GROMACS .gro file of C-alpha atoms in nm:
model
  340
    1MET     CA    1   0.000   0.000   0.000
    2GLY     CA    2   0.135   0.340  -0.101
    3LYS     CA    3   0.224   0.609   0.150
    4SER     CA    4  -0.018   0.898   0.187
    5LEU     CA    5   0.104   1.253   0.142
    6LEU     CA    6  -0.168   1.385   0.373
    7MET     CA    7  -0.081   1.135   0.649
    8THR     CA    8   0.285   1.228   0.617
    9TYR     CA    9   0.208   1.596   0.666
   10VAL     CA   10  -0.013   1.514   0.967
   11LEU     CA   11   0.264   1.314   1.131
   12TRP     CA   12   0.512   1.589   1.049
   13ALA     CA   13   0.287   1.844   1.222
   14ILE     CA   14   0.224   1.622   1.526
   15GLY     CA   15   0.568   1.470   1.581
   16GLY     CA   16   0.807   1.629   1.335
   17PRO     CA   17   1.087   1.686   1.590
   18PHE     CA   18   1.070   1.316   1.681
   19GLY     CA   19   1.078   1.191   1.321
   20LEU     CA   20   0.731   1.030   1.315
   21HIS     CA   21   0.685   1.112   0.945
   22HIS     CA   22   1.020   0.951   0.861
   23LEU     CA   23   0.925   0.642   1.060
   24TYR     CA   24   0.600   0.622   0.860
   25LEU     CA   25   0.794   0.647   0.532
   26GLY     CA   26   1.047   0.381   0.633
   27ARG     CA   27   1.332   0.631   0.667
   28ASP     CA   28   1.456   0.488   0.999
   29SER     CA   29   1.801   0.652   0.997
   30HIS     CA   30   1.642   0.994   0.947
   31ALA     CA   31   1.385   0.918   1.219
   32LEU     CA   32   1.660   0.820   1.465
   33LEU     CA   33   1.860   1.132   1.380
   34TRP     CA   34   1.561   1.352   1.455
   35MET     CA   35   1.487   1.159   1.778
   36LEU     CA   36   1.842   1.210   1.906
   37THR     CA   37   1.873   1.575   1.802
   38PHE     CA   38   1.510   1.687   1.856
   39GLY     CA   39   1.443   1.743   1.490
   40GLY     CA   40   1.788   1.867   1.395
   41PHE     CA   41   1.848   2.087   1.702
   42GLY     CA   42   1.488   2.207   1.696
   43ILE     CA   43   1.516   2.382   1.359
   44SER     CA   44   1.590   2.151   1.065
   45TRP     CA   45   1.264   1.954   1.081
   46THR     CA   46   1.067   2.270   0.991
   47TRP     CA   47   1.250   2.300   0.659
   48GLU     CA   48   1.122   1.960   0.555
   49PHE     CA   49   0.776   2.099   0.483
   50TRP     CA   50   0.884   2.162   0.123
   51TYR     CA   51   1.063   1.827   0.082
   52ILE     CA   52   0.789   1.595   0.209
   53PRO     CA   53   0.632   1.535  -0.137
   54GLY     CA   54   0.970   1.414  -0.260
   55PHE     CA   55   1.011   1.189   0.045
   56VAL     CA   56   0.668   1.034  -0.017
   57ALA     CA   57   0.740   0.980  -0.389
   58GLN     CA   58   1.073   0.817  -0.304
   59ALA     CA   59   0.911   0.588  -0.043
   60ASN     CA   60   0.641   0.476  -0.287
   61HIS     CA   61   0.900   0.425  -0.559
   62CYS     CA   62   1.103   0.197  -0.331
   63GLN     CA   63   0.792   0.017  -0.210
   64GLY     CA   64   0.691  -0.064  -0.564
   65GLY     CA   65   1.017  -0.248  -0.624
   66LYS     CA   66   1.119  -0.007  -0.899
   67VAL     CA   67   1.460   0.082  -0.756
   68GLN     CA   68   1.756  -0.029  -0.966
   69PRO     CA   69   2.111  -0.059  -0.830
   70ARG     CA   70   2.320   0.251  -0.898
   71ASP     CA   71   2.695   0.235  -0.940
   72SER     CA   72   2.744   0.610  -0.973
   73GLU     CA   73   2.866   0.823  -0.684
   74PRO     CA   74   2.609   1.053  -0.518
   75PRO     CA   75   2.678   1.426  -0.556
   76MET     CA   76   2.857   1.587  -0.265
   77SER     CA   77   2.629   1.802  -0.049
   78ALA     CA   78   2.762   2.089   0.162
   79VAL     CA   79   2.450   2.067   0.381
   80ARG     CA   80   2.517   1.700   0.455
   81VAL     CA   81   2.884   1.769   0.534
   82PHE     CA   82   2.791   2.051   0.773
   83GLY     CA   83   2.527   1.828   0.931
   84GLN     CA   84   2.781   1.550   0.979
   85MET     CA   85   3.025   1.783   1.153
   86ALA     CA   86   2.753   1.935   1.373
   87VAL     CA   87   2.611   1.598   1.476
   88GLY     CA   88   2.962   1.462   1.530
   89ILE     CA   89   3.040   1.745   1.772
   90TYR     CA   90   2.701   1.697   1.938
   91PHE     CA   91   2.764   1.325   1.989
   92GLY     CA   92   3.108   1.414   2.126
   93ILE     CA   93   2.957   1.651   2.384
   94VAL     CA   94   2.707   1.382   2.484
   95ALA     CA   95   2.993   1.135   2.524
   96VAL     CA   96   3.179   1.382   2.746
   97ILE     CA   97   2.874   1.414   2.969
   98GLY     CA   98   2.792   1.045   2.996
   99LEU     CA   99   3.114   0.849   2.939
  100SER     CA  100   3.408   1.068   3.042
  101PHE     CA  101   3.468   0.857   3.354
  102LEU     CA  102   3.608   0.578   3.134
  103SER     CA  103   3.987   0.542   3.143
  104SER     CA  104   3.994   0.492   2.765
  105PHE     CA  105   3.759   0.782   2.695
  106TYR     CA  106   3.985   0.990   2.469
  107ILE     CA  107   4.111   0.690   2.272
  108LEU     CA  108   3.794   0.481   2.245
  109ALA     CA  109   3.467   0.637   2.363
  110LEU     CA  110   3.504   0.988   2.217
  111PRO     CA  111   3.610   0.892   1.861
  112LEU     CA  112   3.354   0.609   1.857
  113ALA     CA  113   3.072   0.846   1.951
  114ILE     CA  114   3.174   1.108   1.696
  115GLY     CA  115   3.221   0.849   1.422
  116LEU     CA  116   2.876   0.700   1.484
  117GLY     CA  117   2.718   1.046   1.477
  118VAL     CA  118   2.883   1.128   1.144
  119HIS     CA  119   2.782   0.791   1.000
  120LEU     CA  120   2.421   0.837   1.111
  121VAL     CA  121   2.395   1.153   0.901
  122ALA     CA  122   2.566   0.973   0.612
  123ASN     CA  123   2.283   0.714   0.618
  124VAL     CA  124   2.002   0.965   0.578
  125GLY     CA  125   1.796   0.920   0.262
  126GLU     CA  126   1.927   0.718  -0.032
  127GLN     CA  127   2.293   0.751   0.062
  128THR     CA  128   2.526   0.564   0.293
  129SER     CA  129   2.900   0.540   0.354
  130ASP     CA  130   3.168   0.301   0.475
  131LEU     CA  131   3.140   0.273   0.854
  132LYS     CA  132   3.478   0.101   0.893
  133ASN     CA  133   3.671   0.379   0.716
  134THR     CA  134   3.475   0.647   0.902
  135LEU     CA  135   3.557   0.496   1.242
  136MET     CA  136   3.919   0.438   1.142
  137ALA     CA  137   3.957   0.808   1.061
  138ALA     CA  138   3.811   0.896   1.401
  139PHE     CA  139   4.041   0.658   1.591
  140LEU     CA  140   4.351   0.777   1.402
  141THR     CA  141   4.274   1.144   1.468
  142ALA     CA  142   4.184   1.109   1.838
  143PRO     CA  143   4.538   1.048   1.977
  144ILE     CA  144   4.668   1.365   1.810
  145PHE     CA  145   4.432   1.577   2.022
  146TYR     CA  146   4.435   1.358   2.333
  147GLY     CA  147   4.294   1.528   2.642
  148ARG     CA  148   4.187   1.850   2.467
  149ALA     CA  149   3.831   1.980   2.477
  150ILE     CA  150   3.866   2.100   2.118
  151ALA     CA  151   3.937   1.742   2.004
  152MET     CA  152   3.572   1.702   1.899
  153LEU     CA  153   3.612   1.951   1.615
  154PRO     CA  154   3.909   1.801   1.425
  155ILE     CA  155   3.777   1.446   1.477
  156SER     CA  156   3.438   1.553   1.336
  157ILE     CA  157   3.600   1.724   1.036
  158THR     CA  158   3.824   1.427   0.959
  159THR     CA  159   3.548   1.168   0.988
  160SER     CA  160   3.307   1.381   0.783
  161MET     CA  161   3.557   1.418   0.499
  162THR     CA  162   3.634   1.046   0.509
  163SER     CA  163   3.266   0.962   0.505
  164GLN     CA  164   3.212   1.186   0.203
  165GLN     CA  165   3.500   1.024   0.017
  166ASN     CA  166   3.333   0.685   0.066
  167ARG     CA  167   2.976   0.794  -0.006
  168ARG     CA  168   2.757   0.571  -0.221
  169TYR     CA  169   2.394   0.490  -0.286
  170LYS     CA  170   2.223   0.232  -0.070
  171PRO     CA  171   2.157  -0.100  -0.243
  172PRO     CA  172   1.787  -0.170  -0.311
  173SER     CA  173   1.624  -0.385  -0.044
  174GLN     CA  174   1.330  -0.616  -0.108
  175ASP     CA  175   1.307  -0.744   0.250
  176TYR     CA  176   1.006  -0.630   0.449
  177GLU     CA  177   1.071  -0.558   0.816
  178PRO     CA  178   0.776  -0.548   1.059
  179LEU     CA  179   0.716  -0.223   1.243
  180SER     CA  180   0.772  -0.391   1.579
  181LEU     CA  181   1.127  -0.489   1.481
  182ARG     CA  182   1.204  -0.141   1.353
  183LEU     CA  183   1.068   0.021   1.671
  184TYR     CA  184   1.268  -0.219   1.886
  185ARG     CA  185   1.587  -0.130   1.701
  186LEU     CA  186   1.521   0.244   1.722
  187GLY     CA  187   1.429   0.219   2.090
  188LEU     CA  188   1.746   0.028   2.169
  189ALA     CA  189   1.957   0.287   1.989
  190TYR     CA  190   1.779   0.571   2.171
  191LEU     CA  191   1.832   0.410   2.513
  192THR     CA  192   2.199   0.345   2.437
  193PHE     CA  193   2.240   0.713   2.352
  194SER     CA  194   2.038   0.866   2.636
  195ALA     CA  195   2.092   0.636   2.936
  196PRO     CA  196   2.452   0.744   3.024
  197VAL     CA  197   2.356   1.110   2.982
  198ALA     CA  198   2.048   1.075   3.203
  199TYR     CA  199   2.251   0.902   3.472
  200SER     CA  200   2.518   1.174   3.467
  201ILE     CA  201   2.264   1.457   3.477
  202ILE     CA  202   2.070   1.305   3.767
  203TYR     CA  203   2.360   1.187   3.982
  204ASN     CA  204   2.635   1.433   3.895
  205THR     CA  205   2.468   1.754   3.786
  206THR     CA  206   2.757   1.983   3.884
  207ALA     CA  207   3.011   1.792   3.677
  208THR     CA  208   2.769   1.774   3.384
  209ILE     CA  209   2.721   2.152   3.378
  210THR     CA  210   3.097   2.203   3.414
  211TYR     CA  211   3.181   1.968   3.126
  212MET     CA  212   2.925   2.136   2.901
  213ALA     CA  213   3.039   2.487   2.991
  214GLU     CA  214   3.408   2.407   2.939
  215GLY     CA  215   3.349   2.214   2.617
  216ILE     CA  216   3.126   2.485   2.468
  217GLY     CA  217   3.366   2.754   2.590
  218ALA     CA  218   3.661   2.587   2.417
  219LEU     CA  219   3.458   2.552   2.098
  220LEU     CA  220   3.357   2.919   2.099
  221ASP     CA  221   3.715   3.026   2.175
  222TRP     CA  222   3.839   2.833   1.871
  223PHE     CA  223   3.573   2.988   1.646
  224SER     CA  224   3.647   3.340   1.777
  225ILE     CA  225   3.896   3.382   1.490
  226PHE     CA  226   3.590   3.363   1.260
  227PRO     CA  227   3.358   3.630   1.410
  228SER     CA  228   3.058   3.561   1.185
  229ILE     CA  229   3.068   3.183   1.251
  230SER     CA  230   3.121   3.240   1.623
  231HIS     CA  231   2.826   3.479   1.635
  232LEU     CA  232   2.603   3.227   1.454
  233LEU     CA  233   2.714   2.943   1.682
  234GLU     CA  234   2.645   3.149   1.994
  235SER     CA  235   2.299   3.232   1.863
  236ILE     CA  236   2.219   2.864   1.805
  237LEU     CA  237   2.348   2.759   2.149
  238LEU     CA  238   2.142   3.028   2.322
  239LEU     CA  239   1.827   2.969   2.117
  240PRO     CA  240   1.658   2.750   2.383
  241TYR     CA  241   1.728   3.013   2.649
  242HIS     CA  242   1.592   3.298   2.437
  243THR     CA  243   1.286   3.090   2.349
  244TRP     CA  244   1.218   3.036   2.718
  245ARG     CA  245   1.249   3.411   2.781
  246LEU     CA  246   1.003   3.491   2.504
  247VAL     CA  247   0.750   3.237   2.630
  248THR     CA  248   0.776   3.356   2.989
  249GLY     CA  249   0.758   3.724   2.900
  250GLY     CA  250   1.126   3.808   2.913
  251GLY     CA  251   1.317   4.005   2.656
  252GLY     CA  252   1.389   3.901   2.301
  253LEU     CA  253   1.714   3.814   2.131
  254GLY     CA  254   1.995   4.009   2.290
  255ALA     CA  255   2.365   4.053   2.220
  256ALA     CA  256   2.532   3.975   2.555
  257TYR     CA  257   2.582   3.608   2.478
  258PHE     CA  258   2.866   3.522   2.711
  259SER     CA  259   2.719   3.718   3.000
  260GLU     CA  260   2.393   3.528   2.962
  261TRP     CA  261   2.574   3.194   2.960
  262GLU     CA  262   2.757   3.307   3.272
  263LYS     CA  263   2.431   3.398   3.446
  264ILE     CA  264   2.280   3.058   3.367
  265TYR     CA  265   2.590   2.876   3.481
  266GLU     CA  266   2.621   3.082   3.801
  267PHE     CA  267   2.259   3.010   3.892
  268VAL     CA  268   2.301   2.633   3.851
  269ASN     CA  269   2.643   2.640   4.014
  270SER     CA  270   2.512   2.833   4.319
  271PHE     CA  271   2.235   2.575   4.359
  272GLN     CA  272   2.492   2.295   4.349
  273SER     CA  273   2.718   2.481   4.591
  274GLU     CA  274   2.437   2.491   4.844
  275LYS     CA  275   2.383   2.118   4.788
  276GLN     CA  276   2.752   2.051   4.852
  277ALA     CA  277   2.752   2.267   5.164
  278MET     CA  278   2.459   2.066   5.301
  279ALA     CA  279   2.640   1.743   5.215
  280TYR     CA  280   2.948   1.850   5.413
  281LYS     CA  281   2.722   1.930   5.707
  282VAL     CA  282   2.544   1.592   5.692
  283LEU     CA  283   2.878   1.404   5.690
  284ASP     CA  284   3.018   1.636   5.961
  285LEU     CA  285   3.310   1.744   5.741
  286HIS     CA  286   3.487   2.070   5.667
  287HIS     CA  287   3.463   2.224   5.321
  288GLY     CA  288   3.723   2.078   5.086
  289ALA     CA  289   3.764   1.752   5.276
  290THR     CA  290   3.969   1.487   5.098
  291LEU     CA  291   3.817   1.177   4.943
  292ASP     CA  292   3.966   0.963   5.223
  293GLU     CA  293   3.801   1.180   5.485
  294ILE     CA  294   3.469   1.160   5.298
  295ASN     CA  295   3.489   0.781   5.275
  296ARG     CA  296   3.587   0.743   5.641
  297SER     CA  297   3.309   0.969   5.766
  298TYR     CA  298   3.057   0.795   5.540
  299ARG     CA  299   3.148   0.448   5.667
  300GLU     CA  300   3.128   0.558   6.031
  301LEU     CA  301   2.790   0.727   5.991
  302VAL     CA  302   2.647   0.435   5.794
  303LYS     CA  303   2.735   0.203   6.082
  304VAL     CA  304   2.568   0.437   6.332
  305TRP     CA  305   2.249   0.503   6.136
  306HIS     CA  306   2.191   0.180   5.947
  307PRO     CA  307   1.821   0.084   5.992
  308ASP     CA  308   1.915  -0.272   6.091
  309HIS     CA  309   2.105  -0.134   6.389
  310ASN     CA  310   1.827   0.103   6.497
  311ARG     CA  311   1.509  -0.103   6.503
  312HIS     CA  312   1.385   0.096   6.805
  313ARG     CA  313   1.391   0.415   6.595
  314ALA     CA  314   1.363   0.276   6.245
  315LYS     CA  315   1.194   0.578   6.083
  316GLU     CA  316   1.450   0.828   6.214
  317ALA     CA  317   1.738   0.598   6.120
  318GLU     CA  318   1.603   0.548   5.768
  319GLN     CA  319   1.578   0.925   5.716
  320HIS     CA  320   1.936   0.981   5.833
  321PHE     CA  321   2.059   0.687   5.626
  322ILE     CA  322   1.904   0.833   5.309
  323GLU     CA  323   2.056   1.176   5.381
  324ILE     CA  324   2.398   1.020   5.436
  325GLN     CA  325   2.377   0.826   5.110
  326ALA     CA  326   2.273   1.138   4.915
  327ALA     CA  327   2.550   1.347   5.073
  328TYR     CA  328   2.811   1.084   4.993
  329GLU     CA  329   2.699   1.062   4.628
  330THR     CA  330   2.724   1.441   4.603
  331LEU     CA  331   3.078   1.465   4.741
  332ALA     CA  332   3.236   1.142   4.620
  333GLN     CA  333   3.162   1.174   4.247
  334PRO     CA  334   3.478   1.144   4.034
  335ARG     CA  335   3.608   1.474   3.901
  336LYS     CA  336   3.742   1.554   3.557
  337PRO     CA  337   4.102   1.660   3.490
  338LYS     CA  338   4.157   2.034   3.483
  339ASN     CA  339   4.242   2.039   3.111
  340PHE     CA  340   3.901   1.910   3.008
   0.00000   0.00000   0.00000
């Protein structure tokens, strides 16, 4: 059964940022890209209004079994290359937030995340690329910029160029995959992407904000030699904040970009500072206590307030035990090296 243009537009209007229309058309890579980037960073999905008829025609063409193998090389697209670099950097930032505790982060996790982000964009539509060569370029570039926040940019550029050099058309597929299998695969990919980030945000909010601020700051510093690009990048990064201000009655788009970032960061940081101060108080420690002192105080207090040892005052002991656990998690989280 052919795909309906009207239904595609309805799904685009209802769930465009989540790629529902692409899922309906069988464009799973595009759907996953929109799911992970909220419709191309909240903007790109709106441009698809004019391209939907072409997407529907292509889906019906493929469904009718009329696709012939093509040996020619797809034309190079500047939009796709820019998208690959942007998504590569985005995947790199996500990896920093969720996986930077790994000892092999700079050598394994970071280039792998960036390479997969670049390859995901390469798989949008009728095109694909060579995953092995793309990942190899990422792994070869990563050691050169080991330990540097700016490493995401050169790795993204290298992998994007390699991916473009190996671009080709997808081979025609006659195999029908049930929707349940496709949803399972997309859901698994989404959980793999979001679970480490969610854990880091919930259990180590201070470090998450710090990593993001330092990574974005390094990126903006590098682009400062190109004022127009830096200005555009700052505008994109602050778009969610300005949108919130417009919705809540604040001012419109302003020019004090860095000062606004600083205000946001200071607010979150002050909240976390109060949380840390309370944690020191709960564990009966001075500010700046060492990790050994934190561990020693935690073990002693856990012995005193464990509910199994305080059955005569179980409710009070449980409350103290929960506070001690929360305070320990706040103070004992691993910290990043200064250069990241």
